[in-house]
PDB file of C-alpha atoms in Angstrom:
ATOM      1  CA  MET A   1       0.177  -0.103  -0.193  1.00 67.00           C
ATOM      2  CA  ILE A   2       1.617   3.331  -1.097  1.00 79.00           C
ATOM      3  CA  SER A   3       1.815   5.521   2.181  1.00 87.00           C
ATOM      4  CA  LEU A   4       0.433   9.262   1.651  1.00 87.00           C
ATOM      5  CA  THR A   5       1.741  12.451   3.973  1.00 93.00           C
ATOM      6  CA  ASP A   6      -1.221  14.530   5.779  1.00 95.00           C
ATOM      7  CA  SER A   7      -0.758  17.145   2.668  1.00 95.00           C
ATOM      8  CA  GLN A   8      -0.951  14.361  -0.306  1.00 94.00           C
ATOM      9  CA  LYS A   9      -4.217  12.931   1.254  1.00 94.00           C
ATOM     10  CA  ILE A  10      -5.850  16.480   1.483  1.00 96.00           C
ATOM     11  CA  GLY A  11      -4.384  17.596  -2.077  1.00 95.00           C
ATOM     12  CA  MET A  12      -6.410  13.979  -3.486  1.00 95.00           C
ATOM     13  CA  GLY A  13      -9.676  15.472  -1.701  1.00 96.00           C
ATOM     14  CA  LEU A  14      -9.332  18.574  -3.142  1.00 97.00           C
ATOM     15  CA  THR A  15      -8.554  17.367  -6.339  1.00 95.00           C
ATOM     16  CA  GLY A  16     -11.284  14.692  -6.114  1.00 96.00           C
ATOM     17  CA  PHE A  17     -13.776  17.422  -5.379  1.00 97.00           C
ATOM     18  CA  GLY A  18     -12.297  20.212  -8.132  1.00 96.00           C
ATOM     19  CA  VAL A  19     -13.133  17.114 -10.466  1.00 95.00           C
ATOM     20  CA  PHE A  20     -16.227  16.560  -9.253  1.00 97.00           C
ATOM     21  CA  PHE A  21     -17.207  20.472  -9.603  1.00 97.00           C
ATOM     22  CA  LEU A  22     -15.464  20.711 -12.979  1.00 94.00           C
ATOM     23  CA  PHE A  23     -18.454  17.661 -13.891  1.00 95.00           C
ATOM     24  CA  PHE A  24     -20.989  18.902 -12.090  1.00 96.00           C
ATOM     25  CA  GLY A  25     -20.563  22.382 -13.487  1.00 95.00           C
ATOM     26  CA  MET A  26     -20.521  21.347 -17.025  1.00 94.00           C
ATOM     27  CA  MET A  27     -23.595  18.645 -16.213  1.00 95.00           C
ATOM     28  CA  LEU A  28     -25.415  22.083 -15.675  1.00 95.00           C
ATOM     29  CA  PHE A  29     -24.912  23.849 -18.748  1.00 92.00           C
ATOM     30  CA  PHE A  30     -21.826  25.379 -17.524  1.00 93.00           C
ATOM     31  CA  ASP A  31     -22.145  26.968 -14.798  1.00 94.00           C
ATOM     32  CA  LYS A  32     -19.483  29.757 -14.616  1.00 92.00           C
ATOM     33  CA  ALA A  33     -19.379  29.077 -10.322  1.00 94.00           C
ATOM     34  CA  LEU A  34     -19.244  25.513 -10.362  1.00 96.00           C
ATOM     35  CA  LEU A  35     -16.510  25.463 -13.251  1.00 95.00           C
ATOM     36  CA  ALA A  36     -14.121  28.325 -11.477  1.00 93.00           C
ATOM     37  CA  ILE A  37     -14.678  26.033  -7.959  1.00 96.00           C
ATOM     38  CA  GLY A  38     -13.765  23.387  -9.648  1.00 96.00           C
ATOM     39  CA  ASN A  39     -10.250  24.477 -11.557  1.00 94.00           C
ATOM     40  CA  ILE A  40      -9.597  26.194  -8.356  1.00 94.00           C
ATOM     41  CA  LEU A  41      -9.539  22.884  -6.089  1.00 96.00           C
ATOM     42  CA  PHE A  42      -8.483  20.802  -9.371  1.00 94.00           C
ATOM     43  CA  VAL A  43      -5.059  23.146  -9.375  1.00 92.00           C
ATOM     44  CA  SER A  44      -4.559  23.929  -5.997  1.00 95.00           C
ATOM     45  CA  GLY A  45      -5.281  19.822  -4.998  1.00 96.00           C
ATOM     46  CA  LEU A  46      -2.342  19.436  -7.840  1.00 92.00           C
ATOM     47  CA  SER A  47      -0.128  21.684  -6.044  1.00 95.00           C
ATOM     48  CA  PHE A  48      -0.381  19.863  -2.628  1.00 96.00           C
ATOM     49  CA  VAL A  49      -0.194  16.444  -4.385  1.00 94.00           C
ATOM     50  CA  ILE A  50       3.202  16.516  -6.118  1.00 93.00           C
ATOM     51  CA  GLY A  51       4.334  19.565  -4.326  1.00 94.00           C
ATOM     52  CA  LEU A  52       4.274  23.816  -5.141  1.00 94.00           C
ATOM     53  CA  GLU A  53       7.795  23.213  -6.399  1.00 95.00           C
ATOM     54  CA  ARG A  54       7.086  20.484  -8.833  1.00 94.00           C
ATOM     55  CA  THR A  55       4.019  21.487 -10.015  1.00 92.00           C
ATOM     56  CA  PHE A  56       5.765  24.544 -11.365  1.00 93.00           C
ATOM     57  CA  ARG A  57       8.583  22.818 -13.224  1.00 94.00           C
ATOM     58  CA  PHE A  58       5.772  20.330 -14.425  1.00 91.00           C
ATOM     59  CA  PHE A  59       3.306  23.227 -16.095  1.00 92.00           C
ATOM     60  CA  PHE A  60       6.470  25.594 -17.148  1.00 93.00           C
ATOM     61  CA  GLN A  61       8.660  23.473 -18.597  1.00 94.00           C
ATOM     62  CA  ARG A  62       9.995  24.818 -22.144  1.00 94.00           C
ATOM     63  CA  HIS A  63       8.253  21.998 -24.534  1.00 94.00           C
ATOM     64  CA  LYS A  64       5.278  22.223 -22.180  1.00 94.00           C
ATOM     65  CA  ALA A  65       4.544  25.828 -22.717  1.00 95.00           C
ATOM     66  CA  LYS A  66       2.031  25.913 -25.271  1.00 96.00           C
ATOM     67  CA  ALA A  67      -0.265  23.092 -23.477  1.00 96.00           C
ATOM     68  CA  THR A  68       0.020  25.486 -20.007  1.00 96.00           C
ATOM     69  CA  SER A  69      -0.898  28.527 -21.972  1.00 97.00           C
ATOM     70  CA  PHE A  70      -3.721  26.773 -23.009  1.00 97.00           C
ATOM     71  CA  PHE A  71      -4.889  24.988 -19.891  1.00 96.00           C
ATOM     72  CA  LEU A  72      -4.223  28.371 -17.745  1.00 94.00           C
ATOM     73  CA  GLY A  73      -6.050  30.225 -20.101  1.00 96.00           C
ATOM     74  CA  GLY A  74      -8.730  28.575 -19.883  1.00 96.00           C
ATOM     75  CA  VAL A  75      -8.937  28.582 -16.667  1.00 94.00           C
ATOM     76  CA  PHE A  76      -8.641  32.461 -16.743  1.00 96.00           C
ATOM     77  CA  VAL A  77     -11.331  32.658 -19.465  1.00 96.00           C
ATOM     78  CA  VAL A  78     -13.773  30.711 -17.007  1.00 94.00           C
ATOM     79  CA  LEU A  79     -12.787  32.705 -13.984  1.00 92.00           C
ATOM     80  CA  ILE A  80     -13.207  36.032 -16.326  1.00 94.00           C
ATOM     81  CA  GLY A  81     -16.876  34.730 -17.300  1.00 91.00           C
ATOM     82  CA  TRP A  82     -16.809  32.700 -20.945  1.00 94.00           C
ATOM     83  CA  PRO A  83     -17.258  29.109 -19.422  1.00 95.00           C
ATOM     84  CA  ILE A  84     -17.790  27.201 -22.831  1.00 95.00           C
ATOM     85  CA  ILE A  85     -14.412  28.835 -24.733  1.00 96.00           C
ATOM     86  CA  GLY A  86     -12.585  28.232 -21.389  1.00 96.00           C
ATOM     87  CA  VAL A  87     -13.683  24.696 -21.042  1.00 95.00           C
ATOM     88  CA  VAL A  88     -12.614  24.018 -24.711  1.00 96.00           C
ATOM     89  CA  LEU A  89      -9.084  25.947 -24.047  1.00 97.00           C
ATOM     90  CA  GLU A  90      -8.797  24.026 -21.221  1.00 95.00           C
ATOM     91  CA  ILE A  91      -9.968  20.260 -22.322  1.00 94.00           C
ATOM     92  CA  TYR A  92      -6.924  21.077 -25.285  1.00 96.00           C
ATOM     93  CA  GLY A  93      -4.684  22.144 -23.006  1.00 96.00           C
ATOM     94  CA  PHE A  94      -5.065  19.164 -20.718  1.00 93.00           C
ATOM     95  CA  PHE A  95      -4.703  16.801 -23.637  1.00 92.00           C
ATOM     96  CA  LEU A  96      -1.437  18.387 -24.852  1.00 93.00           C
ATOM     97  CA  LEU A  97      -0.366  18.155 -21.168  1.00 92.00           C
ATOM     98  CA  PHE A  98      -0.882  14.916 -19.911  1.00 88.00           C
ATOM     99  CA  ARG A  99      -0.582  12.922 -23.465  1.00 88.00           C
ATOM    100  CA  GLY A 100       2.950  11.444 -22.088  1.00 87.00           C
ATOM    101  CA  PHE A 101       0.505   9.593 -19.748  1.00 87.00           C
ATOM    102  CA  PHE A 102      -2.192   7.785 -21.810  1.00 86.00           C
ATOM    103  CA  PRO A 103      -0.121   5.440 -23.474  1.00 89.00           C
ATOM    104  CA  VAL A 104       0.487   4.055 -19.290  1.00 88.00           C
ATOM    105  CA  ALA A 105      -3.222   4.021 -18.507  1.00 85.00           C
ATOM    106  CA  VAL A 106      -4.186   2.671 -21.564  1.00 87.00           C
ATOM    107  CA  GLY A 107      -2.142  -0.236 -20.997  1.00 87.00           C
ATOM    108  CA  PHE A 108      -3.312  -0.207 -17.445  1.00 87.00           C
ATOM    109  CA  ILE A 109      -6.932  -0.091 -18.131  1.00 87.00           C
ATOM    110  CA  ARG A 110      -6.611  -3.034 -20.739  1.00 88.00           C
ATOM    111  CA  ARG A 111      -5.375  -5.232 -18.214  1.00 90.00           C
ATOM    112  CA  ILE A 112      -8.609  -5.168 -16.197  1.00 90.00           C
ATOM    113  CA  PRO A 113     -10.738  -7.688 -17.140  1.00 89.00           C
ATOM    114  CA  VAL A 114     -13.617  -6.375 -18.008  1.00 90.00           C
ATOM    115  CA  LEU A 115     -12.022  -2.863 -18.823  1.00 88.00           C
ATOM    116  CA  GLY A 116      -9.822  -4.749 -20.980  1.00 90.00           C
ATOM    117  CA  SER A 117     -12.486  -6.595 -22.933  1.00 91.00           C
ATOM    118  CA  LEU A 118     -14.290  -3.376 -23.800  1.00 91.00           C
ATOM    119  CA  LEU A 119     -11.920  -1.673 -25.116  1.00 89.00           C
ATOM    120  CA  SER A 120     -10.714  -4.863 -27.440  1.00 89.00           C
ATOM    121  CA  LEU A 121     -14.056  -4.365 -29.389  1.00 90.00           C
ATOM    122  CA  PRO A 122     -14.020  -3.304 -33.019  1.00 88.00           C
ATOM    123  CA  GLY A 123     -15.055   0.336 -32.630  1.00 86.00           C
ATOM    124  CA  ILE A 124     -13.004   1.120 -29.890  1.00 89.00           C
ATOM    125  CA  ARG A 125     -10.113  -0.616 -30.273  1.00 90.00           C
ATOM    126  CA  SER A 126      -8.696   1.774 -33.360  1.00 89.00           C
ATOM    127  CA  LEU A 127      -9.758   4.543 -31.118  1.00 87.00           C
ATOM    128  CA  VAL A 128      -8.319   3.609 -28.168  1.00 87.00           C
ATOM    129  CA  ASP A 129      -5.607   2.311 -29.628  1.00 87.00           C
ATOM    130  CA  LYS A 130      -4.508   6.521 -31.349  1.00 84.00           C
ATOM    131  CA  ILE A 131      -5.276   7.247 -27.674  1.00 79.00           C
ATOM    132  CA  GLY A 132      -2.682   5.181 -26.681  1.00 77.00           C
ATOM    133  CA  GLU A 133       0.112   6.381 -29.068  1.00 76.00           C
ATOM    134  CA  SER A 134       2.284   8.468 -27.414  1.00 58.00           C
ATOM    135  CA  ASN A 135       2.904  11.234 -29.909  1.00 57.00           C
ATOM    136  CA  ALA A 136      -1.314  10.853 -31.323  1.00 47.00           C
ATOM    137  CA  MET A 137      -1.505  14.611 -30.228  1.00 49.00           C
ATOM    138  CA  VAL A 138       1.406  16.060 -31.607  1.00 49.00           C
TER     139      VAL A 138
END
């Protein structure tokens, strides 16, 4: 079992609530208050989980400048009151930031008994194979 420090436990909670508020805000027709709360909780939770320095280093690497600008720009656009445009920018930035993690996640999900067989279905397999490639979203 992985041991977590207290700040990492708080970060997991903040990140979880952030994802919940983001999802709930989109379900309620892009409610800008819920999306803003979700954005703030998600980013602050991420910094609690991996630490402030590592968060800063992750977002502000030279080769991730475009992705970071889209993601943080989307957060800013949601905060100023244009939720649909902001969420689109955030999603694009999120995919650019975490595209190196997708092959790992797809490989892990394929080993789970029920989900692995669902990902092997003909229509879904080609989509998952494209997502699972490391350079699919360049």
